[in-house]
């Protein structure tokens, strides 16, 4: 708002100015966009089905990005990614389950092993190679890491969310991609 200076002669008192414009009124029309779902271009997709787009936008703008994860987190992410690339081509066994148990939260490890990936019939899926891991900024104790995978000359991304758990060290809490 624009404020008008006090009219008194002499010294002005703090807080004595008054607004000369009023803030815009809230729209009560039926086409309010605040309650409508966000567009695909600006919306945020969450792994939490109960989270709304509006709350995701609020959370996203109300926190400041923190420092990226360090070397220990990257080492855990690499170990998890090695197990994951074997898992995604249908290899199950002690190596995959031990890799998940050592690097992921128990909930994530259980969820991954409970739902193995769908593979095409009669086709051998090539195993990806973990090329690079880059740590992104943290947000509220959750650290995002981007894993570059190379498969048959094509790169893809595996995005990991990690947290440092008391007594257990770094653990992968979510996998996207």
Coordinates of N, CA and C in Angstrom, one line a residue:
X1 N 0.8 -1.2 0.0 CA 0.0 0.0 0.0 C 0.9 1.3 0.0
X2 N 0.3 2.3 -0.5 CA 1.0 3.6 -0.5 C 0.6 4.4 0.7
X3 N 1.5 5.0 1.4 CA 1.2 5.7 2.7 C 1.3 7.2 2.4
X4 N 0.4 7.9 3.1 CA 0.4 9.4 3.1 C 1.1 9.9 4.3
X5 N 2.0 10.8 4.2 CA 2.7 11.4 5.3 C 1.8 12.1 6.2
X6 N 2.1 12.2 7.5 CA 1.2 12.9 8.4 C 1.2 14.4 8.1
X7 N 0.1 15.1 8.4 CA -0.1 16.5 8.0 C 0.4 17.4 9.1
X8 N 0.6 17.0 10.3 CA 1.0 17.8 11.4 C 2.4 18.5 11.1
X9 N 2.5 19.6 11.7 CA 3.8 20.3 11.7 C 4.5 19.9 12.9
X10 N 5.8 19.9 12.7 CA 6.7 19.4 13.8 C 7.1 18.0 13.6
X11 N 7.5 17.3 14.7 CA 8.0 16.0 14.5 C 6.8 15.0 14.3
X12 N 7.1 14.1 13.4 CA 6.1 13.0 13.1 C 6.2 11.9 14.0
X13 N 5.1 11.3 14.4 CA 5.2 10.1 15.3 C 5.3 8.8 14.5
X14 N 6.0 7.9 15.0 CA 6.1 6.6 14.3 C 4.8 5.9 14.4
X15 N 4.3 5.4 13.2 CA 3.1 4.7 13.1 C 1.9 5.6 12.9
X16 N 2.1 6.9 12.7 CA 1.0 7.8 12.5 C 0.6 8.0 11.1
X17 N 1.3 7.4 10.1 CA 0.8 7.5 8.7 C -0.3 6.5 8.5
X18 N -1.1 6.8 7.5 CA -2.3 6.0 7.2 C -2.3 5.7 5.7
X19 N -2.8 4.4 5.4 CA -2.8 4.0 4.0 C -3.8 4.9 3.2
X20 N -3.5 5.2 2.0 CA -4.4 5.9 1.1 C -5.0 4.9 0.0
X21 N -4.4 3.7 0.0 CA -5.0 2.7 -0.9 C -5.3 1.5 -0.1
X22 N -6.3 0.8 -0.5 CA -6.7 -0.4 0.2 C -6.2 -1.6 -0.6
X23 N -5.9 -2.7 0.0 CA -5.4 -3.9 -0.7 C -6.6 -4.5 -1.5
X24 N -6.2 -5.2 -2.6 CA -7.3 -5.8 -3.5 C -8.1 -6.8 -2.7
X25 N -9.4 -6.8 -3.0 CA -10.3 -7.7 -2.4 C -10.1 -9.1 -2.9
X26 N -10.4 -10.1 -2.1 CA -10.3 -11.5 -2.5 C -11.4 -11.8 -3.5
X27 N -11.1 -12.5 -4.5 CA -12.1 -12.9 -5.5 C -13.0 -14.0 -5.0
X28 N -14.3 -13.9 -5.1 CA -15.2 -14.9 -4.7 C -15.8 -15.6 -5.9
X29 N -15.3 -15.4 -7.1 CA -15.9 -16.0 -8.2 C -15.6 -17.5 -8.2
X30 N -16.4 -18.2 -9.0 CA -16.4 -19.7 -9.1 C -15.1 -20.1 -9.8
X31 N -14.4 -19.3 -10.5 CA -13.2 -19.7 -11.3 C -12.0 -19.3 -10.5
X32 N -12.0 -19.5 -9.2 CA -10.8 -19.3 -8.4 C -9.8 -20.3 -8.7
X33 N -8.6 -19.9 -9.0 CA -7.5 -20.9 -9.3 C -6.8 -21.4 -8.1
X34 N -7.0 -20.9 -7.0 CA -6.3 -21.4 -5.8 C -6.8 -22.8 -5.4
X35 N -8.0 -23.1 -5.7 CA -8.6 -24.4 -5.3 C -8.5 -25.4 -6.5
X36 N -8.2 -24.9 -7.7 CA -8.1 -25.9 -8.8 C -6.7 -26.5 -8.8
X37 N -6.6 -27.7 -9.4 CA -5.3 -28.4 -9.5 C -4.4 -27.6 -10.4
X38 N -3.1 -27.7 -10.1 CA -2.1 -27.0 -10.8 C -1.9 -27.6 -12.2
X39 N -1.3 -26.9 -13.1 CA -1.1 -27.4 -14.4 C 0.1 -28.4 -14.4
X40 N 0.2 -29.2 -15.4 CA 1.3 -30.2 -15.5 C 2.6 -29.5 -15.5
X41 N 2.7 -28.3 -16.1 CA 3.9 -27.6 -16.3 C 4.5 -27.0 -15.0
X42 N 3.6 -26.6 -14.1 CA 4.0 -26.0 -12.8 C 3.7 -26.8 -11.6
X43 N 3.0 -27.9 -11.7 CA 2.7 -28.7 -10.6 C 3.8 -29.6 -10.1
X44 N 3.8 -30.0 -8.8 CA 4.8 -30.8 -8.3 C 4.3 -32.2 -8.0
X45 N 4.9 -33.2 -8.4 CA 4.5 -34.6 -8.2 C 5.2 -35.1 -7.0
X46 N 4.4 -35.6 -6.0 CA 5.0 -36.1 -4.8 C 4.8 -37.6 -4.6
X47 N 5.7 -38.2 -3.9 CA 5.5 -39.6 -3.6 C 4.5 -39.8 -2.5
X48 N 4.1 -38.7 -1.9 CA 3.1 -38.8 -0.8 C 1.7 -38.5 -1.4
X49 N 0.8 -39.5 -1.5 CA -0.4 -39.3 -2.2 C -1.4 -38.4 -1.5
X50 N -1.1 -38.1 -0.2 CA -2.0 -37.2 0.6 C -1.6 -35.8 0.5
X51 N -0.4 -35.5 -0.1 CA 0.1 -34.1 -0.2 C -0.6 -33.5 -1.4
X52 N -1.1 -32.2 -1.1 CA -1.8 -31.5 -2.2 C -0.8 -30.6 -2.9
X53 N -1.1 -30.2 -4.1 CA -0.2 -29.3 -4.9 C 0.0 -28.0 -4.2
X54 N -1.1 -27.5 -3.5 CA -1.0 -26.2 -2.8 C 0.0 -26.3 -1.6
X55 N -0.1 -27.4 -0.9 CA 0.8 -27.5 0.3 C 2.2 -27.8 -0.2
X56 N 2.4 -28.4 -1.3 CA 3.8 -28.6 -1.9 C 4.4 -27.3 -2.3
X57 N 3.5 -26.4 -2.9 CA 4.0 -25.1 -3.3 C 4.4 -24.3 -2.1
X58 N 3.6 -24.3 -1.0 CA 3.8 -23.6 0.2 C 5.1 -24.1 0.9
X59 N 5.3 -25.4 1.0 CA 6.4 -26.0 1.6 C 7.7 -25.6 0.8
X60 N 7.5 -25.6 -0.5 CA 8.7 -25.4 -1.4 C 9.2 -23.9 -1.3
X61 N 8.3 -23.0 -1.1 CA 8.7 -21.6 -1.0 C 9.0 -21.1 0.4
X62 N 8.6 -21.9 1.4 CA 8.8 -21.4 2.8 C 10.1 -21.9 3.4
X63 N 10.8 -22.8 2.7 CA 12.1 -23.3 3.3 C 13.2 -22.9 2.4
X64 N 14.4 -22.8 3.0 CA 15.6 -22.4 2.2 C 16.4 -23.6 2.0
X65 N 17.0 -23.8 0.8 CA 17.8 -24.9 0.5 C 19.0 -24.9 1.3
X66 N 19.4 -26.1 1.8 CA 20.6 -26.2 2.7 C 21.8 -26.8 1.9
X67 N 22.8 -27.2 2.6 CA 24.0 -27.7 1.9 C 23.8 -29.0 1.3
X68 N 24.5 -29.4 0.3 CA 24.4 -30.7 -0.3 C 25.0 -31.8 0.6
X69 N 24.6 -33.0 0.3 CA 25.1 -34.2 1.1 C 26.6 -34.3 0.8
X70 N 27.3 -35.0 1.8 CA 28.8 -35.1 1.7 C 29.2 -36.5 1.1
X71 N 30.5 -36.8 1.2 CA 31.1 -38.0 0.6 C 30.4 -39.3 1.2
X72 N 30.1 -39.3 2.5 CA 29.5 -40.5 3.0 C 28.2 -40.8 2.4
X73 N 27.4 -39.8 2.2 CA 26.1 -40.0 1.6 C 26.2 -40.4 0.1
X74 N 27.2 -39.9 -0.6 CA 27.4 -40.3 -2.0 C 27.9 -41.7 -2.1
X75 N 28.7 -42.2 -1.1 CA 29.1 -43.6 -1.1 C 28.0 -44.5 -0.9
X76 N 27.1 -44.1 0.0 CA 25.9 -45.0 0.3 C 25.0 -45.0 -1.0
X77 N 24.8 -43.8 -1.6 CA 24.0 -43.7 -2.8 C 24.6 -44.6 -3.9
X78 N 25.9 -44.6 -4.0 CA 26.5 -45.5 -5.1 C 26.3 -47.0 -4.8
X79 N 26.4 -47.4 -3.5 CA 26.1 -48.8 -3.2 C 24.6 -49.1 -3.5
X80 N 23.7 -48.2 -3.1 CA 22.3 -48.4 -3.4 C 22.1 -48.5 -4.9
X81 N 22.7 -47.6 -5.6 CA 22.5 -47.6 -7.1 C 23.0 -48.9 -7.7
X82 N 24.1 -49.4 -7.3 CA 24.6 -50.7 -7.8 C 23.6 -51.8 -7.6
X83 N 23.0 -51.9 -6.4 CA 22.0 -52.9 -6.1 C 20.8 -52.6 -6.9
X84 N 20.4 -51.4 -7.1 CA 19.2 -51.0 -7.8 C 19.3 -51.4 -9.3
X85 N 20.4 -51.2 -10.0 CA 20.5 -51.5 -11.4 C 20.4 -53.0 -11.6
X86 N 20.9 -53.8 -10.7 CA 20.7 -55.3 -10.8 C 19.3 -55.6 -10.5
X87 N 18.6 -55.0 -9.6 CA 17.2 -55.2 -9.2 C 16.3 -54.9 -10.4
X88 N 16.6 -53.8 -11.1 CA 15.7 -53.3 -12.1 C 15.7 -54.2 -13.4
X89 N 16.7 -55.1 -13.5 CA 16.7 -56.0 -14.7 C 16.3 -57.4 -14.3
X90 N 15.8 -57.5 -13.1 CA 15.2 -58.8 -12.6 C 16.1 -59.7 -11.8
X91 N 17.3 -59.2 -11.5 CA 18.1 -60.0 -10.6 C 17.7 -59.8 -9.2
X92 N 17.3 -60.9 -8.6 CA 17.0 -60.9 -7.2 C 17.9 -61.9 -6.5
X93 N 18.2 -61.6 -5.3 CA 19.0 -62.5 -4.5 C 19.6 -61.8 -3.3
X94 N 20.6 -62.5 -2.8 CA 21.3 -62.0 -1.6 C 22.0 -60.7 -1.8
X95 N 22.6 -60.5 -3.0 CA 23.3 -59.3 -3.2 C 22.4 -58.1 -3.3
X96 N 21.2 -58.2 -3.9 CA 20.3 -57.1 -4.0 C 19.7 -56.8 -2.7
X97 N 19.2 -57.9 -2.0 CA 18.5 -57.6 -0.7 C 19.5 -57.1 0.4
X98 N 20.8 -57.6 0.3 CA 21.8 -57.1 1.3 C 22.1 -55.6 0.9
X99 N 22.2 -55.3 -0.3 CA 22.5 -53.9 -0.8 C 21.4 -53.0 -0.3
X100 N 20.2 -53.4 -0.5 CA 19.0 -52.5 0.0 C 19.0 -52.4 1.5
X101 N 19.2 -53.5 2.2 CA 19.2 -53.5 3.6 C 20.3 -52.6 4.2
X102 N 21.4 -52.5 3.6 CA 22.6 -51.7 4.1 C 22.4 -50.3 3.7
X103 N 21.6 -49.9 2.7 CA 21.6 -48.5 2.2 C 20.3 -47.8 2.2
X104 N 19.2 -48.6 2.4 CA 17.8 -48.0 2.3 C 17.1 -48.1 3.7
X105 N 16.1 -47.3 3.9 CA 15.3 -47.5 5.1 C 14.6 -48.9 5.0
X106 N 14.3 -49.5 6.1 CA 13.6 -50.8 6.0 C 12.3 -50.7 5.2
X107 N 11.5 -49.6 5.3 CA 10.3 -49.4 4.6 C 10.5 -49.4 3.1
X108 N 11.5 -48.7 2.6 CA 11.8 -48.6 1.2 C 12.3 -50.0 0.7
X109 N 13.2 -50.6 1.4 CA 13.7 -51.9 1.0 C 12.6 -52.9 0.9
X110 N 11.7 -52.9 1.8 CA 10.6 -53.9 1.8 C 9.6 -53.5 0.6
X111 N 9.4 -52.3 0.4 CA 8.5 -51.9 -0.7 C 9.1 -52.2 -2.1
X112 N 10.4 -52.1 -2.2 CA 11.0 -52.4 -3.5 C 11.0 -53.9 -3.8
X113 N 11.4 -54.7 -2.7 CA 11.4 -56.1 -2.9 C 10.0 -56.7 -3.0
X114 N 9.0 -56.1 -2.5 CA 7.6 -56.6 -2.6 C 7.1 -56.4 -4.0
X115 N 7.5 -55.4 -4.7 CA 7.0 -55.1 -6.1 C 8.2 -55.1 -7.1
X116 N 8.6 -56.3 -7.5 CA 9.7 -56.3 -8.5 C 9.3 -55.6 -9.8
X117 N 10.3 -55.1 -10.5 CA 10.0 -54.4 -11.8 C 9.3 -55.3 -12.8
X118 N 8.5 -54.7 -13.7 CA 7.9 -55.4 -14.8 C 9.0 -55.5 -15.9
X119 N 9.2 -56.6 -16.4 CA 10.1 -56.8 -17.5 C 9.4 -57.3 -18.8
X120 N 9.9 -56.9 -20.0 CA 9.3 -57.5 -21.2 C 9.6 -58.9 -21.3
X121 N 8.6 -59.7 -21.9 CA 8.8 -61.1 -22.1 C 9.8 -61.4 -23.2
X122 N 10.6 -62.4 -23.0 CA 11.5 -62.9 -24.0 C 12.5 -61.8 -24.5
X123 N 12.8 -60.8 -23.7 CA 13.8 -59.8 -24.1 C 14.8 -59.6 -22.9
X124 N 16.1 -59.6 -23.2 CA 17.1 -59.4 -22.2 C 17.2 -57.9 -22.0
X125 N 17.0 -57.4 -20.8 CA 17.1 -56.0 -20.5 C 18.6 -55.7 -20.1
X126 N 19.3 -54.8 -20.8 CA 20.7 -54.6 -20.5 C 20.8 -53.8 -19.1
X127 N 21.9 -54.2 -18.4 CA 22.1 -53.6 -17.1 C 22.7 -52.2 -17.3
X128 N 22.3 -51.3 -16.5 CA 22.8 -49.9 -16.6 C 24.2 -49.9 -15.8
X129 N 25.0 -48.9 -16.1 CA 26.2 -48.6 -15.4 C 26.1 -47.3 -14.7
X130 N 26.4 -47.3 -13.4 CA 26.4 -46.0 -12.6 C 27.6 -45.2 -13.1
X131 N 27.3 -44.0 -13.7 CA 28.4 -43.2 -14.2 C 28.8 -42.1 -13.2
X132 N 27.8 -41.4 -12.6 CA 28.2 -40.3 -11.8 C 27.1 -40.0 -10.8
X133 N 27.4 -39.5 -9.6 CA 26.4 -39.1 -8.6 C 26.7 -37.7 -8.2
X134 N 25.7 -36.9 -8.3 CA 25.8 -35.4 -7.9 C 24.9 -35.1 -6.8
X135 N 25.4 -34.5 -5.8 CA 24.6 -34.1 -4.6 C 23.9 -32.8 -4.9
X136 N 22.6 -32.7 -4.7 CA 21.9 -31.5 -4.8 C 21.7 -30.8 -3.4
X137 N 21.0 -29.7 -3.4 CA 20.8 -29.0 -2.1 C 19.8 -29.8 -1.2
X138 N 20.0 -29.6 0.1 CA 19.1 -30.3 1.1 C 17.9 -29.4 1.4
X139 N 16.9 -30.0 1.9 CA 15.7 -29.3 2.2 C 15.0 -30.0 3.5
X140 N 15.2 -29.3 4.6 CA 14.6 -29.9 5.8 C 15.1 -31.2 6.2
X141 N 16.4 -31.5 6.1 CA 17.0 -32.8 6.5 C 16.9 -33.8 5.4
X142 N 16.3 -33.6 4.3 CA 16.2 -34.5 3.2 C 17.2 -34.0 2.1
X143 N 18.1 -34.9 1.7 CA 19.1 -34.6 0.7 C 18.8 -35.3 -0.6
X144 N 18.9 -34.6 -1.7 CA 18.6 -35.1 -3.0 C 19.9 -35.4 -3.7
X145 N 20.0 -36.6 -4.3 CA 21.2 -36.9 -5.1 C 20.7 -37.4 -6.5
X146 N 21.4 -37.0 -7.5 CA 21.1 -37.4 -8.9 C 22.1 -38.4 -9.3
X147 N 21.7 -39.6 -9.7 CA 22.5 -40.7 -10.2 C 22.4 -40.8 -11.7
X148 N 23.5 -40.6 -12.4 CA 23.5 -40.8 -13.9 C 23.8 -42.2 -14.2
X149 N 22.9 -42.8 -15.0 CA 23.0 -44.2 -15.5 C 23.2 -44.2 -17.0
X150 N 24.1 -45.2 -17.4 CA 24.3 -45.3 -18.8 C 23.9 -46.7 -19.2
X151 N 23.0 -46.8 -20.2 CA 22.6 -48.1 -20.7 C 22.5 -48.1 -22.2
X152 N 23.3 -48.9 -22.9 CA 23.3 -49.0 -24.3 C 23.5 -47.6 -25.0
X153 N 24.4 -46.8 -24.4 CA 24.8 -45.5 -25.0 C 23.8 -44.4 -24.6
X154 N 22.8 -44.7 -23.9 CA 21.8 -43.7 -23.5 C 21.8 -43.4 -22.0
X155 N 21.9 -42.1 -21.6 CA 21.9 -41.8 -20.2 C 20.5 -41.6 -19.7
X156 N 20.3 -41.9 -18.4 CA 19.1 -41.7 -17.7 C 19.4 -41.3 -16.3
X157 N 18.4 -40.8 -15.6 CA 18.6 -40.3 -14.2 C 17.8 -41.1 -13.2
X158 N 18.5 -41.4 -12.1 CA 17.8 -42.0 -11.0 C 18.0 -40.9 -9.8
X159 N 16.9 -40.4 -9.3 CA 16.9 -39.4 -8.3 C 16.7 -40.1 -6.9
X160 N 17.6 -39.9 -6.0 CA 17.5 -40.5 -4.7 C 17.2 -39.4 -3.6
X161 N 16.4 -39.7 -2.7 CA 16.2 -38.8 -1.5 C 16.8 -39.5 -0.3
X162 N 17.7 -38.9 0.5 CA 18.4 -39.5 1.6 C 18.2 -38.7 2.8
X163 N 18.3 -39.4 4.0 CA 18.4 -38.8 5.3 C 19.4 -39.4 6.1
X164 N 20.0 -38.7 7.0 CA 21.0 -39.2 8.0 C 20.2 -39.6 9.2
X165 N 20.1 -40.9 9.5 CA 19.3 -41.5 10.6 C 20.3 -41.7 11.8
X166 N 19.8 -41.4 13.0 CA 20.6 -41.6 14.2 C 20.9 -43.1 14.4
X167 N 22.2 -43.3 14.6 CA 22.7 -44.7 14.8 C 22.8 -45.6 13.6
X168 N 22.2 -45.1 12.4 CA 22.2 -45.9 11.2 C 23.0 -45.3 10.1
X169 N 23.4 -44.0 10.2 CA 24.1 -43.3 9.1 C 23.1 -42.9 8.0
X170 N 23.6 -42.8 6.8 CA 22.9 -42.3 5.7 C 22.0 -43.5 5.1
X171 N 20.8 -43.2 4.8 CA 19.8 -44.1 4.2 C 19.0 -43.5 3.1
X172 N 18.8 -44.2 2.0 CA 17.9 -43.8 0.9 C 16.5 -43.9 1.4
X173 N 15.7 -42.9 1.3 CA 14.3 -42.9 1.8 C 13.3 -42.9 0.6
X174 N 13.7 -42.5 -0.6 CA 12.8 -42.5 -1.7 C 13.6 -42.6 -3.0
X175 N 13.0 -43.2 -4.0 CA 13.6 -43.4 -5.3 C 12.7 -42.9 -6.4
X176 N 13.2 -42.0 -7.2 CA 12.4 -41.5 -8.3 C 13.1 -41.7 -9.6
X177 N 12.4 -42.2 -10.6 CA 13.0 -42.4 -11.9 C 13.1 -43.8 -12.4

